[in-house]
XYZ file of N, CA, C and O in Angstrom:
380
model
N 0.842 -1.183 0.000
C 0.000 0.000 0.000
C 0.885 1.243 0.000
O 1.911 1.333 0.674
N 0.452 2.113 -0.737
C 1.208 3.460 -0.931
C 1.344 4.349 0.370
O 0.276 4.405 0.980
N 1.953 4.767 0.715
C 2.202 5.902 1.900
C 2.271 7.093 1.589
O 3.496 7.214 1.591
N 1.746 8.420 1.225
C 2.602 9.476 1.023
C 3.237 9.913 1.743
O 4.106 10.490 1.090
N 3.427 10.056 2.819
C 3.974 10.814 4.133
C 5.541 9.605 3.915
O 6.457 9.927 3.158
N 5.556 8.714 4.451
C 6.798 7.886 3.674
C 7.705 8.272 2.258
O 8.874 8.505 1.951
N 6.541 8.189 1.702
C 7.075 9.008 0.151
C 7.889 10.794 0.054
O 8.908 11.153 -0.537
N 7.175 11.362 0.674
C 7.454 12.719 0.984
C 8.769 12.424 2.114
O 9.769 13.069 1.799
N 8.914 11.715 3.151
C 9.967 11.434 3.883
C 11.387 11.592 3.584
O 12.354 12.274 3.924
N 10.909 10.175 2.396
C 11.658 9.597 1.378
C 12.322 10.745 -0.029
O 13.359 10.395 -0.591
N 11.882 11.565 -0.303
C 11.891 12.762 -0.940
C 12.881 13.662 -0.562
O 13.679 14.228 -1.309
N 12.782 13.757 0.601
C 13.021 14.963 1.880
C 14.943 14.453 1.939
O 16.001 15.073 1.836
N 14.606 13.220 2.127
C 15.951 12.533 2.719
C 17.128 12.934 1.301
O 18.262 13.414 1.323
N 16.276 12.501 0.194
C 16.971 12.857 -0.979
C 17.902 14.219 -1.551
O 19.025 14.498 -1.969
N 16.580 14.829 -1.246
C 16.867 16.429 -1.540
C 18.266 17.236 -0.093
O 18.794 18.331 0.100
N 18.287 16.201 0.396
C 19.266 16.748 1.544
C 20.351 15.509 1.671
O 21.351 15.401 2.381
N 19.879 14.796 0.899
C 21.973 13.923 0.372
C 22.060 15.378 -1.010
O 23.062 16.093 -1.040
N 21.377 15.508 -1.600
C 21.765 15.987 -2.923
C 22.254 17.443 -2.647
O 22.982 17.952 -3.499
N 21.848 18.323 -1.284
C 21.856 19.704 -0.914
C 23.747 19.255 -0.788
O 24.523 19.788 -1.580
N 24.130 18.518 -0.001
C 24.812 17.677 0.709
C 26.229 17.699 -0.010
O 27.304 18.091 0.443
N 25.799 16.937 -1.795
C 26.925 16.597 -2.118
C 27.171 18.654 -3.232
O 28.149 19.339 -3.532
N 26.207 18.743 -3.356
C 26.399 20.002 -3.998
C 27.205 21.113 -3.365
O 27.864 21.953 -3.977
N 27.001 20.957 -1.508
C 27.616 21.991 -1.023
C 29.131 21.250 -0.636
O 29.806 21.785 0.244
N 29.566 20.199 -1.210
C 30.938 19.453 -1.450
C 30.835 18.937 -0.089
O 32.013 19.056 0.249
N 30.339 18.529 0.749
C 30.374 18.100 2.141
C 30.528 16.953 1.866
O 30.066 16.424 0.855
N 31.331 16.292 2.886
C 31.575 14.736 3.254
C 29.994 14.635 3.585
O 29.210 15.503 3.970
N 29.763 12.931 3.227
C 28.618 12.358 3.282
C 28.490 12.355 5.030
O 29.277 11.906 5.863
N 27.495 12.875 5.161
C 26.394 13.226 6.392
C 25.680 12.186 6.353
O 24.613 12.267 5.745
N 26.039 10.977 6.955
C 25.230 10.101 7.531
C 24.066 9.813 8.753
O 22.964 9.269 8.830
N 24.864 10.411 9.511
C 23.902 10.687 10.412
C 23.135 11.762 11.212
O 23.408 12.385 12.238
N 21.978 11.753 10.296
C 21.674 13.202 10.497
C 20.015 12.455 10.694
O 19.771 11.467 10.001
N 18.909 12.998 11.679
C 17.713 13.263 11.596
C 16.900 13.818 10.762
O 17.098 14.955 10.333
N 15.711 12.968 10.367
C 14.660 13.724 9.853
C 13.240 12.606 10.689
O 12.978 11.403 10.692
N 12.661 13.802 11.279
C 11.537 12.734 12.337
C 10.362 14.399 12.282
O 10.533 15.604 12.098
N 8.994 13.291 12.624
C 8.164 14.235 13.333
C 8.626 15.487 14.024
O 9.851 15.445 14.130
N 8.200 16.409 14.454
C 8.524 18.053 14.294
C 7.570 17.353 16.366
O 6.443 16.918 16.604
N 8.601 17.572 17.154
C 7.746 17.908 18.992
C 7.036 19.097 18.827
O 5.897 18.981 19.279
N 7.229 20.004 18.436
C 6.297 21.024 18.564
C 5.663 21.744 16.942
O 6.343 22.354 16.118
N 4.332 21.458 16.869
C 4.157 21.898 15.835
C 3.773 22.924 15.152
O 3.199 23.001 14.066
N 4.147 23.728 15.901
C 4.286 25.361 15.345
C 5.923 25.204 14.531
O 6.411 26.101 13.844
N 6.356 24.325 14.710
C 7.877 24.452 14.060
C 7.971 23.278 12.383
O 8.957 22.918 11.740
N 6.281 22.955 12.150
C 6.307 22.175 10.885
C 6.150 20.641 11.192
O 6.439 20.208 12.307
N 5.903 20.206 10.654
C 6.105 18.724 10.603
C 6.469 17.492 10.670
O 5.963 16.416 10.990
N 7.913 18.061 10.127
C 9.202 17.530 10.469
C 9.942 18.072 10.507
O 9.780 19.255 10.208
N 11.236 17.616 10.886
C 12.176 18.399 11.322
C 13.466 17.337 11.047
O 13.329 16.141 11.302
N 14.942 17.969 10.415
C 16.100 17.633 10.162
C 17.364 18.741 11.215
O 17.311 19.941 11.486
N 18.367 17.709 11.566
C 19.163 18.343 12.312
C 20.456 18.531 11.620
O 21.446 18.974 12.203
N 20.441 18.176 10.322
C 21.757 17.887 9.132
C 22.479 19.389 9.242
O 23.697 19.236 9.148
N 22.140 20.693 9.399
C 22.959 21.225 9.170
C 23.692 21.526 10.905
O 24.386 22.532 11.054
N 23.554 20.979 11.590
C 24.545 20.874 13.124
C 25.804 20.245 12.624
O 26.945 20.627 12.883
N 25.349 18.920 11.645
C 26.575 18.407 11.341
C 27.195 18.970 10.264
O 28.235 18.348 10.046
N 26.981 20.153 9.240
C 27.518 20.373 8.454
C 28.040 22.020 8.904
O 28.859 22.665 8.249
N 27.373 22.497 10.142
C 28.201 23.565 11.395
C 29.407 22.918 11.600
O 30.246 23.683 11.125
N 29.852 22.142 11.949
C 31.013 21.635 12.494
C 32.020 21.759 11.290
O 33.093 22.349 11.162
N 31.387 21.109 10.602
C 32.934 21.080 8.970
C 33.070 22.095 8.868
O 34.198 22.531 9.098
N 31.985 23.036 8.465
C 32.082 24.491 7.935
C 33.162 25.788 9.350
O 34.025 26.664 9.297
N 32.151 24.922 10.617
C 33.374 25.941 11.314
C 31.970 27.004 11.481
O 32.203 27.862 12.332
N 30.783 27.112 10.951
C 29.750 28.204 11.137
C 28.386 27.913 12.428
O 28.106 26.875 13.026
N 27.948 28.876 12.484
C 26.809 28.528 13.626
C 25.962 27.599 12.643
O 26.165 27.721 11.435
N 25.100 26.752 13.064
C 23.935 25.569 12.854
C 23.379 26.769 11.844
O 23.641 26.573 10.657
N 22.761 27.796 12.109
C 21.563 28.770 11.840
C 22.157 29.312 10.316
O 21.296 29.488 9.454
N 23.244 29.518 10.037
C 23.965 30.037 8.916
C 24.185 28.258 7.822
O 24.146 28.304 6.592
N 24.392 26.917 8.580
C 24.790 26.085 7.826
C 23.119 25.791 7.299
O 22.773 25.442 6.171
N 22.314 26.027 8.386
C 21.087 25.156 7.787
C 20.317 26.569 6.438
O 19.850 26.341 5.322
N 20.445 27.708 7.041
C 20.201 28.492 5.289
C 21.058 27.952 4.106
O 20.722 27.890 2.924
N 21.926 27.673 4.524
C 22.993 27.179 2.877
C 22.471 25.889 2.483
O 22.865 25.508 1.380
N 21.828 25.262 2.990
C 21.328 24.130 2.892
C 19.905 24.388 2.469
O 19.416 23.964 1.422
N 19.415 24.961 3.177
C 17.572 25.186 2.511
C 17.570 26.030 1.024
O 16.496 26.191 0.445
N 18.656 26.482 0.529
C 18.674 26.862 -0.317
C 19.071 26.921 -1.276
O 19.145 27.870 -2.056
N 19.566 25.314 -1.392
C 19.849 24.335 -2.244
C 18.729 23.340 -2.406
O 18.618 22.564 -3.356
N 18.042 23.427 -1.544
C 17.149 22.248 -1.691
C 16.288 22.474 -2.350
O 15.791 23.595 -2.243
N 15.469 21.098 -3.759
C 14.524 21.354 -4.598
C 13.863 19.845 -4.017
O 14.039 18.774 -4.598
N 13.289 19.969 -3.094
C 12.456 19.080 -3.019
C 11.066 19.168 -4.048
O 10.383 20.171 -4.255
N 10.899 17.943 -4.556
C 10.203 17.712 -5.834
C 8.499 16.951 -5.177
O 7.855 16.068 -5.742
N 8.250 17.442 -4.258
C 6.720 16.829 -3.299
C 5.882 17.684 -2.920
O 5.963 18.344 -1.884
N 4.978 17.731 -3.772
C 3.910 18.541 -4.084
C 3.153 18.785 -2.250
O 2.416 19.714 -1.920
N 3.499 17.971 -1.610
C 2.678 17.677 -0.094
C 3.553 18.773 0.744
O 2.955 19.359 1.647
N 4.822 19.068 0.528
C 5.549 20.147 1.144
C 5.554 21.364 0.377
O 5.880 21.566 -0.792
N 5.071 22.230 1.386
C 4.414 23.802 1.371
C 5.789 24.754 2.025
O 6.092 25.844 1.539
N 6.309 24.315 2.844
C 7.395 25.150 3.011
C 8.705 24.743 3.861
O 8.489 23.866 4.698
N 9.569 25.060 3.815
C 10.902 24.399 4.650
C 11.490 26.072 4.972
O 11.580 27.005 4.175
N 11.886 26.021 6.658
C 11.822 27.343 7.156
C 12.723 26.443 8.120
O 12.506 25.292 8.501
N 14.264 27.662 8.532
C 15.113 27.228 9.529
C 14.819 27.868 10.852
O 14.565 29.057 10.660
N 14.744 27.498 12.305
C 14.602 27.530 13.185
C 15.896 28.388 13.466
O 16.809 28.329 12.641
N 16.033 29.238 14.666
C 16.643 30.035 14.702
C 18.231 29.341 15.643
O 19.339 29.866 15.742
N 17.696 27.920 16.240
C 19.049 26.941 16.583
C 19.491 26.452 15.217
O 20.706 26.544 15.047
N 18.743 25.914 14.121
C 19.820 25.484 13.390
C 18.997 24.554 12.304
O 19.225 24.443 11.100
N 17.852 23.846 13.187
C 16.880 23.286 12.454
C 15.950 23.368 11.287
O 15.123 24.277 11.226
N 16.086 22.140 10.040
C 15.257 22.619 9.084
C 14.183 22.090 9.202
O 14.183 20.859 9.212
N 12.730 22.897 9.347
C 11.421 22.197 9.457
C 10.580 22.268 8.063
O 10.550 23.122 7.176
N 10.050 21.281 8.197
C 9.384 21.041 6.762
C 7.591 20.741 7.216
O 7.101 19.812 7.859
N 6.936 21.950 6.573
C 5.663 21.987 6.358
C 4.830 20.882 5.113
O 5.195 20.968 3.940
N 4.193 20.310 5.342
C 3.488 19.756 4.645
C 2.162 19.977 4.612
O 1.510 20.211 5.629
N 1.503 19.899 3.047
C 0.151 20.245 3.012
C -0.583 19.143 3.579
O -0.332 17.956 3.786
N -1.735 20.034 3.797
C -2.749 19.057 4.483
C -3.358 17.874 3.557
O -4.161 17.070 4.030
C-alpha cells in the first residue's frame, strides 16, 4: 500500500543527500529527519545542518540556510521548509 507521508519522507531525505553533495560536504550520515515535537515548528524536522556547522566551522543557523537553499524538493505535499533560529530545518506539509 502506498504511503505518502513515507514518500514525501523519502523525498526529503533525498533532496538533503543531494543539498549535501552540492555543497561538497563529506557524506552526512547521520543526520535526523523525524516528526517536528512542537508543531508550530512544521512537521518535520532535520538536524543535518549541526553536522555540516562543524565542517564548515559556522553557527547551525547560517549552515542550515545554505542548505535550505539548495534544496529542490520535488513533493507537491511540502508547502514550506523554514530554519529555526538553533539550526533546524522544518518542513511543512500540506494538508
Amino acid at each position: 500500500m502506498f504511503d505518502p507521508v513515507a514518500s514525501c519522507i523519502a523525498e526529503i531525505r533525498r533532496a538533503l543527500d543531494r543539498a549535501v553533495q552540492d555543497l561538497e560536504l563529506p557524506t552526512i550520515a547521520e543526520y535526523s529527519l523525524e516528526y517536528s515535537a512542537i508543531s508550530d515548528h512544521g512537521d518535520l524536522s532535520s538536524n543535518i545542518a549541526f553536522q555540516a556547522a562543524r565542517i564548515w566551522k559556522i553557527p547551525a543557523y547560517q549552515a542550515a540556510c545554505r542548505i535550505r537553499d539548495l534544496l529542490s524538493v520535488g513533493n507537491e505535499m511540502i508547502c514550506d521548509v523554514a530554519v529555526s533560529p538553533n539550526g533546524f530545518l522544518n518542513f511543512r506539509l500540506n494538508d
